[in-house]
GROMACS .gro file of C-alpha atoms in nm:
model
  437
    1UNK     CA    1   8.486   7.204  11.896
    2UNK     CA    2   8.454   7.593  11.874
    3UNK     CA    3   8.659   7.713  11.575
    4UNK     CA    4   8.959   7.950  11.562
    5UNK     CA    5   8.830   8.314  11.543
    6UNK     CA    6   9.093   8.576  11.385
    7UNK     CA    7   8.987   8.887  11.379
    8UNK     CA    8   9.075   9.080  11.082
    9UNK     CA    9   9.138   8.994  10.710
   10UNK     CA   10   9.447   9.184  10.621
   11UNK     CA   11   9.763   9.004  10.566
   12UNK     CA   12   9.871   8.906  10.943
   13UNK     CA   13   9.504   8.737  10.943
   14UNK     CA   14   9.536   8.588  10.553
   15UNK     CA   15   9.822   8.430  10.732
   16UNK     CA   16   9.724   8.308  11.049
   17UNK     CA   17   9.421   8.130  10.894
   18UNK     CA   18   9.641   7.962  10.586
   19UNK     CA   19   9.893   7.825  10.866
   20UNK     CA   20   9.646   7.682  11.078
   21UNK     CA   21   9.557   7.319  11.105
   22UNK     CA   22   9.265   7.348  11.310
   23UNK     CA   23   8.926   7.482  11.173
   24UNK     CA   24   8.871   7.883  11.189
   25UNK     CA   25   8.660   8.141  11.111
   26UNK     CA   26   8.807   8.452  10.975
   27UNK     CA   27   8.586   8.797  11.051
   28UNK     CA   28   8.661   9.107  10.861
   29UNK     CA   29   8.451   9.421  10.826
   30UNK     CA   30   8.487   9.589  10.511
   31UNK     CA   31   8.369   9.396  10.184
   32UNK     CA   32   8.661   9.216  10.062
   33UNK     CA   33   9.038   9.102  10.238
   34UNK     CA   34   9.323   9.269  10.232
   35UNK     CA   35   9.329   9.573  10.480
   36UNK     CA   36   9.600   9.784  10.474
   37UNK     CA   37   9.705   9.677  10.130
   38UNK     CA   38   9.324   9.733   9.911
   39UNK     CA   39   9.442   9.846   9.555
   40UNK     CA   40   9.178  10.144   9.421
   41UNK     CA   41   9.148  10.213   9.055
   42UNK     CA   42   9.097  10.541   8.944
   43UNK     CA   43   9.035  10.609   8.590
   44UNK     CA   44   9.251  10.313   8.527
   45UNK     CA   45   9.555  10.435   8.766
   46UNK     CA   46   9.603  10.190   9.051
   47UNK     CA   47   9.648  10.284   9.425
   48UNK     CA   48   9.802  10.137   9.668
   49UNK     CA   49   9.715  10.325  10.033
   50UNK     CA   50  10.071  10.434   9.997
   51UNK     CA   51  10.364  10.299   9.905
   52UNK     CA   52  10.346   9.901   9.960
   53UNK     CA   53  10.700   9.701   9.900
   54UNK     CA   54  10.735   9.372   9.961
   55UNK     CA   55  11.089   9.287  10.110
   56UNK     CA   56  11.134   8.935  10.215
   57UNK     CA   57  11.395   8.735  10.393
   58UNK     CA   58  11.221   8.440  10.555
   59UNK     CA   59  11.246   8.087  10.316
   60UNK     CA   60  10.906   7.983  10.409
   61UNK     CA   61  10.713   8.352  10.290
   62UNK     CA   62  10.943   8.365   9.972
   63UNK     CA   63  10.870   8.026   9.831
   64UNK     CA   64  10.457   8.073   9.906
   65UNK     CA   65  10.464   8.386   9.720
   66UNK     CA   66  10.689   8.270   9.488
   67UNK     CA   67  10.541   7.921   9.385
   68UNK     CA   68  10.188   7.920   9.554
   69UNK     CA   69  10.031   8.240   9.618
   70UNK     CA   70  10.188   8.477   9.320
   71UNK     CA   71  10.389   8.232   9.083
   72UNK     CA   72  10.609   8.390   8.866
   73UNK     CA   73  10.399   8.720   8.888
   74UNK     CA   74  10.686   8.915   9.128
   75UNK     CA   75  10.873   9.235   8.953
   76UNK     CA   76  11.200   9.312   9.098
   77UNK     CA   77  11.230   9.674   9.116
   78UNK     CA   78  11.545   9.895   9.219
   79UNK     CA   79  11.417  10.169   9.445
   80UNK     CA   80  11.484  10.501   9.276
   81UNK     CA   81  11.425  10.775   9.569
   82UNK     CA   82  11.556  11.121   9.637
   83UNK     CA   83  11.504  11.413   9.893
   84UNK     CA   84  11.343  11.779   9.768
   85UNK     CA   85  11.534  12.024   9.989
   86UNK     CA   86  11.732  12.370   9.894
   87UNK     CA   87  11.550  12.357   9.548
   88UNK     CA   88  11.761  12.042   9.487
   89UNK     CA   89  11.674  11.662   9.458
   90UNK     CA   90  11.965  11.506   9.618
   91UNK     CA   91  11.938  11.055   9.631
   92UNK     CA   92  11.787  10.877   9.955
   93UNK     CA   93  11.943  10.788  10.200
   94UNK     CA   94  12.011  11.163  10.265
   95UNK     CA   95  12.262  11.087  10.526
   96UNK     CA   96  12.486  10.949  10.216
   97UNK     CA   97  12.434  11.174   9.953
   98UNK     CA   98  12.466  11.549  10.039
   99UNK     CA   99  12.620  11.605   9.673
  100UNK     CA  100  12.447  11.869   9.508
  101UNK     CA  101  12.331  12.116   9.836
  102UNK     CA  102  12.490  12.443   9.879
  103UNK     CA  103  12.818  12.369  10.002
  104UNK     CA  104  12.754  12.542  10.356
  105UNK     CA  105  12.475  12.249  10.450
  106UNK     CA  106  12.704  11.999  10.281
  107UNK     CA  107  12.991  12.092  10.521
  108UNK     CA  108  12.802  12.137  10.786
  109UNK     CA  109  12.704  11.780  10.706
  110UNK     CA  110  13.027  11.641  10.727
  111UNK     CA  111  13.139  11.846  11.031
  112UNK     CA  112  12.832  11.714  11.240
  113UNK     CA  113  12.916  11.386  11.159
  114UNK     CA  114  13.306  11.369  11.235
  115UNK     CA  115  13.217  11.507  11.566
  116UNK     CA  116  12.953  11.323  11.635
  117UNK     CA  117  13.131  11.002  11.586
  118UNK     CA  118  13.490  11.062  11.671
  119UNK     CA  119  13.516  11.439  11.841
  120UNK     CA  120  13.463  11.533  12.170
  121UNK     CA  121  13.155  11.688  12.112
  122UNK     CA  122  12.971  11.373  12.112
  123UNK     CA  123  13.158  11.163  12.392
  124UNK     CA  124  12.846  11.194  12.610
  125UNK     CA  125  12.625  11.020  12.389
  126UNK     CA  126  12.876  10.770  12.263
  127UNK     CA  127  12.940  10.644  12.646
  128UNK     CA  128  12.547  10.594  12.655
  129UNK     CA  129  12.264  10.441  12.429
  130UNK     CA  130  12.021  10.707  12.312
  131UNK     CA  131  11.726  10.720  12.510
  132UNK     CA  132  11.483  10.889  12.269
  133UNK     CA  133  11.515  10.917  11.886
  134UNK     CA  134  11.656  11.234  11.891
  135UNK     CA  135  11.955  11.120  12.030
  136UNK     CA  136  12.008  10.842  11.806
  137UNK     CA  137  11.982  11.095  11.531
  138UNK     CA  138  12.254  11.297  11.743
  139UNK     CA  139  12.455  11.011  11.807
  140UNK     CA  140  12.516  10.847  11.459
  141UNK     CA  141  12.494  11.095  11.216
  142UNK     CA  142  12.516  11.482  11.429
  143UNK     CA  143  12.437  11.785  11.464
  144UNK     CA  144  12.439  11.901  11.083
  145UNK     CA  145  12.194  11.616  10.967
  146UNK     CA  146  11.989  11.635  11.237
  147UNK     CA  147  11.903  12.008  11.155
  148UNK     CA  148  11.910  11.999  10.782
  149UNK     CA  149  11.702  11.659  10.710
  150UNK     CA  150  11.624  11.432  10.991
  151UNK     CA  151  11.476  11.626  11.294
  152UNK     CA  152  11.238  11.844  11.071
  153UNK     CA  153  11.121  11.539  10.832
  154UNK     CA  154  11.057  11.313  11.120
  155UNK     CA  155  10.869  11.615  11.305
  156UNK     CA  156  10.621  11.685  10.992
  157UNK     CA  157  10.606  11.295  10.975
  158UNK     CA  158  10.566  11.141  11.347
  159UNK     CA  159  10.365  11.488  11.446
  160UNK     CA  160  10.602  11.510  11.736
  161UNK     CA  161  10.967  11.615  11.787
  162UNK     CA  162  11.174  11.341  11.770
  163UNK     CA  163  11.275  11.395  12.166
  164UNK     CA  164  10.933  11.249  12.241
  165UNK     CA  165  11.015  10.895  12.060
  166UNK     CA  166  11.199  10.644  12.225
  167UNK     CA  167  11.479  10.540  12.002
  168UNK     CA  168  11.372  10.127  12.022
  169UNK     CA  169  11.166  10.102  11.726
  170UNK     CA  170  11.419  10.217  11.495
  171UNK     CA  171  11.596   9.920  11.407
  172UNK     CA  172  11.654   9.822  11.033
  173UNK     CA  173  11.428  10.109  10.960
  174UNK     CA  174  11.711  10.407  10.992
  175UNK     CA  175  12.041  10.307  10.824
  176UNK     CA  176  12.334  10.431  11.037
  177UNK     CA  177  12.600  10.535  10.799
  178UNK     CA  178  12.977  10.512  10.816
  179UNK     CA  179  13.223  10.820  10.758
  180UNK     CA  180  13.337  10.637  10.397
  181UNK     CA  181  12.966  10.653  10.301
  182UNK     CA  182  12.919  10.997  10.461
  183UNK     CA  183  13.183  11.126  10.267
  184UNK     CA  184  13.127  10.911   9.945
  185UNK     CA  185  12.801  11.097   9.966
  186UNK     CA  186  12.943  11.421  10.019
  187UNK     CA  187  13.151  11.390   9.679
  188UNK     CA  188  12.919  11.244   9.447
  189UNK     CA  189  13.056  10.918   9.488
  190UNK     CA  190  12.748  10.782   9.715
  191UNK     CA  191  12.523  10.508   9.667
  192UNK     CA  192  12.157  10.484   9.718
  193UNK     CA  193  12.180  10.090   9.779
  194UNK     CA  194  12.170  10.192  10.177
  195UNK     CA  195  11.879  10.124  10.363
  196UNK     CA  196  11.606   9.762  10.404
  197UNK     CA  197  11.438   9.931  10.080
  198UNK     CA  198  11.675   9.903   9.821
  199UNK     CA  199  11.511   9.667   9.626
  200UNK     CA  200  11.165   9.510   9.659
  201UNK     CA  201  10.915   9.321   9.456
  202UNK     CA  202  10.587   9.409   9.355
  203UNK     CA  203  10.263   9.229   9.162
  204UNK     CA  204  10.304   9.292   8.806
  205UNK     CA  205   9.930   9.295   8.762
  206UNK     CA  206   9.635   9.392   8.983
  207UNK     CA  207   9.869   9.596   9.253
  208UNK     CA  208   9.946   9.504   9.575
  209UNK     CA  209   9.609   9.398   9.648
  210UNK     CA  210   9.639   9.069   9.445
  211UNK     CA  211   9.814   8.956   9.712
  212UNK     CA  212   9.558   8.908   9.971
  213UNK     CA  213   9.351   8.746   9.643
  214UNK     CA  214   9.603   8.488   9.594
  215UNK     CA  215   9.616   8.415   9.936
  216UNK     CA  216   9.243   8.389  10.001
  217UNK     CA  217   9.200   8.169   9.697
  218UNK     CA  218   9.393   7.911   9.839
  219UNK     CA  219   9.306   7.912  10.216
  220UNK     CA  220   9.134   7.594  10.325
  221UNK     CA  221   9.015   7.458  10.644
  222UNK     CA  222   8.758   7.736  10.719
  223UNK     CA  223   8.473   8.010  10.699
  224UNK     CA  224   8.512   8.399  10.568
  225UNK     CA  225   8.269   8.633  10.683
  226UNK     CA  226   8.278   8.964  10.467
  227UNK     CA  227   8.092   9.294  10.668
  228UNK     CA  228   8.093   9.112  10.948
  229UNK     CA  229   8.248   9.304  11.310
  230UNK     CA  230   8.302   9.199  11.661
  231UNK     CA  231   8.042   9.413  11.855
  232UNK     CA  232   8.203   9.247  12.221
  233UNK     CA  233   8.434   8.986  12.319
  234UNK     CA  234   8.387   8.778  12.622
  235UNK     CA  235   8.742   8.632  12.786
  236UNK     CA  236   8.618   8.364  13.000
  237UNK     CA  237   8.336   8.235  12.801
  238UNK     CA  238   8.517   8.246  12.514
  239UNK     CA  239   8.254   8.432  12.303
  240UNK     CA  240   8.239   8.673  12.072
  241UNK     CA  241   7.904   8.874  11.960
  242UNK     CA  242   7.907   8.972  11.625
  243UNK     CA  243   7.744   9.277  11.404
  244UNK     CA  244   7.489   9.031  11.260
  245UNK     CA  245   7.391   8.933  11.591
  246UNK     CA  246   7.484   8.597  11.601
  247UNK     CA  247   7.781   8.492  11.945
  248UNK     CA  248   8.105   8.305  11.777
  249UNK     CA  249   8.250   8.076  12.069
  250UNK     CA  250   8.609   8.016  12.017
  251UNK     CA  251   8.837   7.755  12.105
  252UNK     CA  252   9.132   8.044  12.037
  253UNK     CA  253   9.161   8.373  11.942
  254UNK     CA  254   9.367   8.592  11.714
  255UNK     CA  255   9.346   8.954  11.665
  256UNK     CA  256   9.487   9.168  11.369
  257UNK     CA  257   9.269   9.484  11.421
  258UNK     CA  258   9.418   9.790  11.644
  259UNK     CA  259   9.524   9.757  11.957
  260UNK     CA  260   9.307   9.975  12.164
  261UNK     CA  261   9.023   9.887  11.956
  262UNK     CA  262   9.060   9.533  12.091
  263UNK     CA  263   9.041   9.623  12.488
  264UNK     CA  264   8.755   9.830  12.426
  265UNK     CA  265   8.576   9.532  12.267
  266UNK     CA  266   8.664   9.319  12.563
  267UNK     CA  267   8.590   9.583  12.817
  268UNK     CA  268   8.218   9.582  12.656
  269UNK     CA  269   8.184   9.177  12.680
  270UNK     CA  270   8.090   9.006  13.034
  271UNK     CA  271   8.418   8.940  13.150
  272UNK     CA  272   8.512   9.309  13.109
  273UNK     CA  273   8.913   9.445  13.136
  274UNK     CA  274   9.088   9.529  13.432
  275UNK     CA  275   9.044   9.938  13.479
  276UNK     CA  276   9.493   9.972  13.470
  277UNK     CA  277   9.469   9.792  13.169
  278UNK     CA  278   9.187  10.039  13.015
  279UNK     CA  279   9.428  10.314  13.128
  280UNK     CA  280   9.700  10.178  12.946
  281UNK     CA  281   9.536  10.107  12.640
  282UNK     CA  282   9.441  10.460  12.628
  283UNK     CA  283   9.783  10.564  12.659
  284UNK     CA  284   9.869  10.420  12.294
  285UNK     CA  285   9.843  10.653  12.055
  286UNK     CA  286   9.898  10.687  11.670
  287UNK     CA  287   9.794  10.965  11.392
  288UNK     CA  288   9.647  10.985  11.089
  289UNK     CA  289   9.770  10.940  10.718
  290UNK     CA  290   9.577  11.113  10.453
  291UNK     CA  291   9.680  11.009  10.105
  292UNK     CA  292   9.590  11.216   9.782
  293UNK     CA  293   9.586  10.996   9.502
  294UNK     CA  294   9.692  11.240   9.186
  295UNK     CA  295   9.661  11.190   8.821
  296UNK     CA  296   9.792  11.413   8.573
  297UNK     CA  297   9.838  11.396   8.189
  298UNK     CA  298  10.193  11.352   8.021
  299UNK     CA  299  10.476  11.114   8.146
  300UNK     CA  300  10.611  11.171   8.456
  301UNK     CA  301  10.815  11.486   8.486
  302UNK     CA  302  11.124  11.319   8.709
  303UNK     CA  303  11.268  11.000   8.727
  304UNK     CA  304  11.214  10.928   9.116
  305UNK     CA  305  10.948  10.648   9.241
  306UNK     CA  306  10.930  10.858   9.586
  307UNK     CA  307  11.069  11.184   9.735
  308UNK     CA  308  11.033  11.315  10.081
  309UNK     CA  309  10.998  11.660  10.168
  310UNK     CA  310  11.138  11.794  10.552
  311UNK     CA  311  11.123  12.107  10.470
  312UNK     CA  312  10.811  12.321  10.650
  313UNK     CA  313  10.677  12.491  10.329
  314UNK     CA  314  10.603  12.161  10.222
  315UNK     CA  315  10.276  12.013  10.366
  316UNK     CA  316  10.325  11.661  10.304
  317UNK     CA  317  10.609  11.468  10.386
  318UNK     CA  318  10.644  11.220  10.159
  319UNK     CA  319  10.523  11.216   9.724
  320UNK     CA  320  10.515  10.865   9.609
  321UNK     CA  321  10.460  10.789   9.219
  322UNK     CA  322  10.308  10.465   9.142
  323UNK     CA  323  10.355  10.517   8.774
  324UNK     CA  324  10.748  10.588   8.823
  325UNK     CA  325  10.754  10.266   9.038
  326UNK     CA  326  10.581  10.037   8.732
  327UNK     CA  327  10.473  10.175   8.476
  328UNK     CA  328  10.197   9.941   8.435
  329UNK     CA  329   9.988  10.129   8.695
  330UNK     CA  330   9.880  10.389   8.522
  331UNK     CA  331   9.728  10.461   8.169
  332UNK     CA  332   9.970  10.545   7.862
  333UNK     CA  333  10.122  10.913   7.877
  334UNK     CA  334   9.995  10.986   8.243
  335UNK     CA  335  10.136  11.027   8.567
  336UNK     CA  336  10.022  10.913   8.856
  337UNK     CA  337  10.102  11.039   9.223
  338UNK     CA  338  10.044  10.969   9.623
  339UNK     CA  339  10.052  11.253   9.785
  340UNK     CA  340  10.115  11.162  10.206
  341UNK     CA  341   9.995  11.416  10.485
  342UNK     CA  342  10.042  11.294  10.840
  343UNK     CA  343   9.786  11.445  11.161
  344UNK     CA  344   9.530  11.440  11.375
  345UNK     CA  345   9.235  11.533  11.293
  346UNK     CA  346   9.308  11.869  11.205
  347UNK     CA  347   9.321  11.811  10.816
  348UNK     CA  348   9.018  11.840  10.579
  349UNK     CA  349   9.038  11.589  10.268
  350UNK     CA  350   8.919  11.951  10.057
  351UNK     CA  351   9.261  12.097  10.215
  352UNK     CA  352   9.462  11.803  10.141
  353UNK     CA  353   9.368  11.771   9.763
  354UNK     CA  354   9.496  12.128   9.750
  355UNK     CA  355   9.778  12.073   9.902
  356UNK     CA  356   9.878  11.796   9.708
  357UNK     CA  357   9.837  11.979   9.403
  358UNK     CA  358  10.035  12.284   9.517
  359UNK     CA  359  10.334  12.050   9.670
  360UNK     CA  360  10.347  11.848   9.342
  361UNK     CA  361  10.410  12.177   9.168
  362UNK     CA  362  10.663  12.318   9.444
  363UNK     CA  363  10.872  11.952   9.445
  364UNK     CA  364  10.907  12.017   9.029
  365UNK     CA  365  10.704  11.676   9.010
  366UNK     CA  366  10.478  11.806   8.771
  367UNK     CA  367  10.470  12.086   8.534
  368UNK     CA  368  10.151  12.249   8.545
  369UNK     CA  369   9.817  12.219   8.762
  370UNK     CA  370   9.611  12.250   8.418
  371UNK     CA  371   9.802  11.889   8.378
  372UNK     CA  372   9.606  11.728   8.682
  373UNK     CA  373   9.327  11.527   8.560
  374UNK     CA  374   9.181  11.408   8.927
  375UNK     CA  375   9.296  11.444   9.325
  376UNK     CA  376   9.134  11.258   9.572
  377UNK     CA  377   9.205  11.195   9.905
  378UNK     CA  378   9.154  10.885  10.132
  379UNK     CA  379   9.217  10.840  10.506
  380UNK     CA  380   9.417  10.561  10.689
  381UNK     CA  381   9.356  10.581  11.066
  382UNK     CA  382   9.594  10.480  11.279
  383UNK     CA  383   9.852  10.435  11.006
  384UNK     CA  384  10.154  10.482  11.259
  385UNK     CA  385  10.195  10.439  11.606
  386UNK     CA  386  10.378  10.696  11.788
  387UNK     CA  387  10.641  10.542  11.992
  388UNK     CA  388  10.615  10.796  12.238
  389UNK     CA  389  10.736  10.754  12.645
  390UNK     CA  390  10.402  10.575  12.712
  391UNK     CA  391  10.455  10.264  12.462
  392UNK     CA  392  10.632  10.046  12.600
  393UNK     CA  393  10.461  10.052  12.940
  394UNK     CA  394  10.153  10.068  12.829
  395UNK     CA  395  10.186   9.853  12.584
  396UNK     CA  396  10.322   9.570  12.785
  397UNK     CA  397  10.056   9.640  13.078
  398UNK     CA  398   9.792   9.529  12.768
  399UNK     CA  399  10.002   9.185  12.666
  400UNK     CA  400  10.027   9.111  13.007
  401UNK     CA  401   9.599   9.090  13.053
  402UNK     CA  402   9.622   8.980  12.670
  403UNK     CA  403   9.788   8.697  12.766
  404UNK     CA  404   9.619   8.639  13.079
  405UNK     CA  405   9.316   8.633  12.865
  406UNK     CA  406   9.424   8.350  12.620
  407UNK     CA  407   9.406   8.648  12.353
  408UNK     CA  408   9.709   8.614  12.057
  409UNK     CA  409   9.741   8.940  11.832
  410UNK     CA  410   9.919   8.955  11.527
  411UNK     CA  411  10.016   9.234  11.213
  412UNK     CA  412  10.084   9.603  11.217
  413UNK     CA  413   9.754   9.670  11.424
  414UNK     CA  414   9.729   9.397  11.642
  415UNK     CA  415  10.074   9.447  11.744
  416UNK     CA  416  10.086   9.839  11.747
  417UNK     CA  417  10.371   9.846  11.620
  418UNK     CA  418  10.549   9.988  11.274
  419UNK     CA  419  10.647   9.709  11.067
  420UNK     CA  420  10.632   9.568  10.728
  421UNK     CA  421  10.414   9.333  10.536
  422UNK     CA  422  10.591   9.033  10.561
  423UNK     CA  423  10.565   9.100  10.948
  424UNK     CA  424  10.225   9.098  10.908
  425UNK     CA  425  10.245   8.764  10.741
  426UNK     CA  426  10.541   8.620  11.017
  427UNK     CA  427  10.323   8.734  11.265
  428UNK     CA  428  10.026   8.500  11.133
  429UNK     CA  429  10.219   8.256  11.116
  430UNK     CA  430  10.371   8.265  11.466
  431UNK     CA  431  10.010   8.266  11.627
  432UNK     CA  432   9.904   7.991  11.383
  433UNK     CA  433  10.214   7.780  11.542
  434UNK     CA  434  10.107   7.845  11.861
  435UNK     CA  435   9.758   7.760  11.836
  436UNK     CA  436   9.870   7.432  11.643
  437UNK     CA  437  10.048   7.347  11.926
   0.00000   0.00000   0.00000
């Protein structure tokens, strides 16, 4: 019999092929696994493609990591993050701690949120739920943080106003505060506990990365092909022709790669795609993420692991510091920074590495630009999807063919969706059950 074919060797396909019970073969283009979470060393600083926090809450994922794939080797870490705006670092969530802005945006705040909530300024939205993310941010927290933190942030981040996103994906994603934690905030008295980030674990050697090692070294049951692609994919036949030329039949698939990438590979095979569900698949869209990895000389200048920046002189959104996070990941008496630009297109890496270096001096994260010692940026396409008025139809017109097909897709990508890595590895997991039968 024809093996199980997952496409993909990131964490939702690490997982789908150590769940199985059934022979597979997993196919994954670059030279090693791992995907979204490949560690880069740079003059013996260690990169993550952005910030990558594990946060888990299933039994099952928790023990594996914590007894086979990464024994002993997990770092609990409390997450230490502010917000740059007004000239002030103020502590994340900014929706709960306002102490420390100029006492006009603090009040104004406060005064967004009580009517929001309880006046009569917000009954319209309160009778309803928000349609687009826009109103959510109108609904629980008002007028005051909408205009002084989350509109523009989520502008520079999403690329598009927040009117254009529905308001489903949010989830545990946005914490909604209440008016004790709003005010807390408001005196000082906040806490920065709020929010599915709090805490998380992390690797305490190798980076993030060593955990798509651990979990390769102990898959059994089937094949790993390294720069190896899917050039087409046949339905019916159950086929798939690969970059080395050889056809893969399949007794089931499993795709972790993106989303539209998928149809297009389908539409190419024999058994080709409906035209509506071409159409749709066009209709999902996501940006780019271009990440300036940063090293400078000295210890780091603030305290906080990550800051994010809404404010418009600002070209990046977010400043992560792996080096704040664990010291470990970076040499003795240096710094080390990811610097996070969202787009499309429109943003040279050249640009970015200057930018980086001139918001790291704006944000007070470093002291000096004679102090960098490298800046180098990377690309991640189709880091986030944009959950935009076309999503949900469009993509529900795909998982209806996808389905059709016999076609299971799994992880960030293969899902279009914005999740975290232990979704990626629940997601494995649920098409591995499936296909077990």
């Amino acid at each position: 019999m024809d093996p199980i074919v997952i496409l993909g060797a990131g964490l939702a396909g690490l997982s789908t092929a150590h769940f199985l019970k059934r022979p597979w073969r997993l196919i994954e283009k670059s030279d090693r696994v791992g995907g979204l979470i490949k560690t880069e060393v740079i003059d013996g600083c260690y990169f993550d493609p952005t910030g990558h926090w594990l946060h888990l809450r299933d039994p099952e994922v928790q023990e594996l990591v914590n007894t086979l794939w990464l024994p002993d080797q997990m770092v609990r870490i409390q997450r230490r993050a502010a917000v740059f705006s007004r000239s002030t670092f103020t502590r994340f969530p900014y929706q709960v701690n306002t102490h420390g802005l100029p006492p006009d945006v603090v009040a104004e705040n406060l005064v967004g949120y009580v009517e929001a909530i309880y006046g009569e300024k917000g009954r319209a939205l309160r009778e309803r739920e928000p349609v687009n993310f826009e109103e959510f941010i109108l609904r629980y927290m008002g007028e005051g943080f909408a205009k002084n933190f989350m509109l523009p942030y989520n502008q520079k981040l999403w690329t598009v106003h927040p009117r254009e996103m529905s308001a489903a994906w949010v989830g545990r994603f946005v914490p909604r505060p209440s008016l004790k934690e709003v005010v807390d905030g408001a005196l000082g008295a906040g806490s920065d506990q709020l929010g599915y980030n709090a805490s998380f674990l992390y690797p305490r050697e190798g980076g993030i990365e060593s955990l798509a090692r651990a979990m390769k070294h102990h898959l059994r049951g089937g094949e790993l092909s390294v720069h190896t692609e899917p050039v087409s994919i046949d339905w019916k036949a159950k086929q798939v022709v690969l970059s080395d030329g050889r056809t893969q039949g399949y007794s089931g698939l499993v795709s972790s790669i993106a989303l539209p990438g998928l149809v297009q590979l389908i539409a190419r095979g024999a058994s080709g795609v409906p035209e509506e569900v071409q159409a749709a698949a066009k209709r999902l869209r996501a940006f780019t993420v271009t990440y300036v990895c940063v090293g400078v000389k000295g210890a780091n200048r603030q305290p906080w692991h990550w800051i994010y920046l809404p404010e418009p002189e600002f070209k990046s959104y977010r400043i992560g510091s792996p080096s704040a996070v664990y010291s470990p990941l970076a040499p003795a008496d240096t710094a080390s920074f990811s610097v996070e630009f969202s787009h499309h297109g429109e943003l040279s890496l050249a640009d970015a590495e200057r930018h980086a270096v001139e918001d790291l001096l704006r944000s007070q994260m470093i002291h000096s630009k004679d102090d960098v010692l490298f800046a180098r940026a990377r690309e991640i396409p189709n880091a986030y999807v944009l959950y935009d008025d076309a999503y949900g139809p469009a993509k529900a017109e795909v998982a209806r063919f996808l389905e059709h097909a016999g076609i299971l897709t799994a992880g960030r990508y293969g899902q279009w969706e914005y999740s975290s890595m232990e979704d990626a590895i629940l997601g494995g997991r649920a098409c591995a059950r499936t296909l077990n039968g």
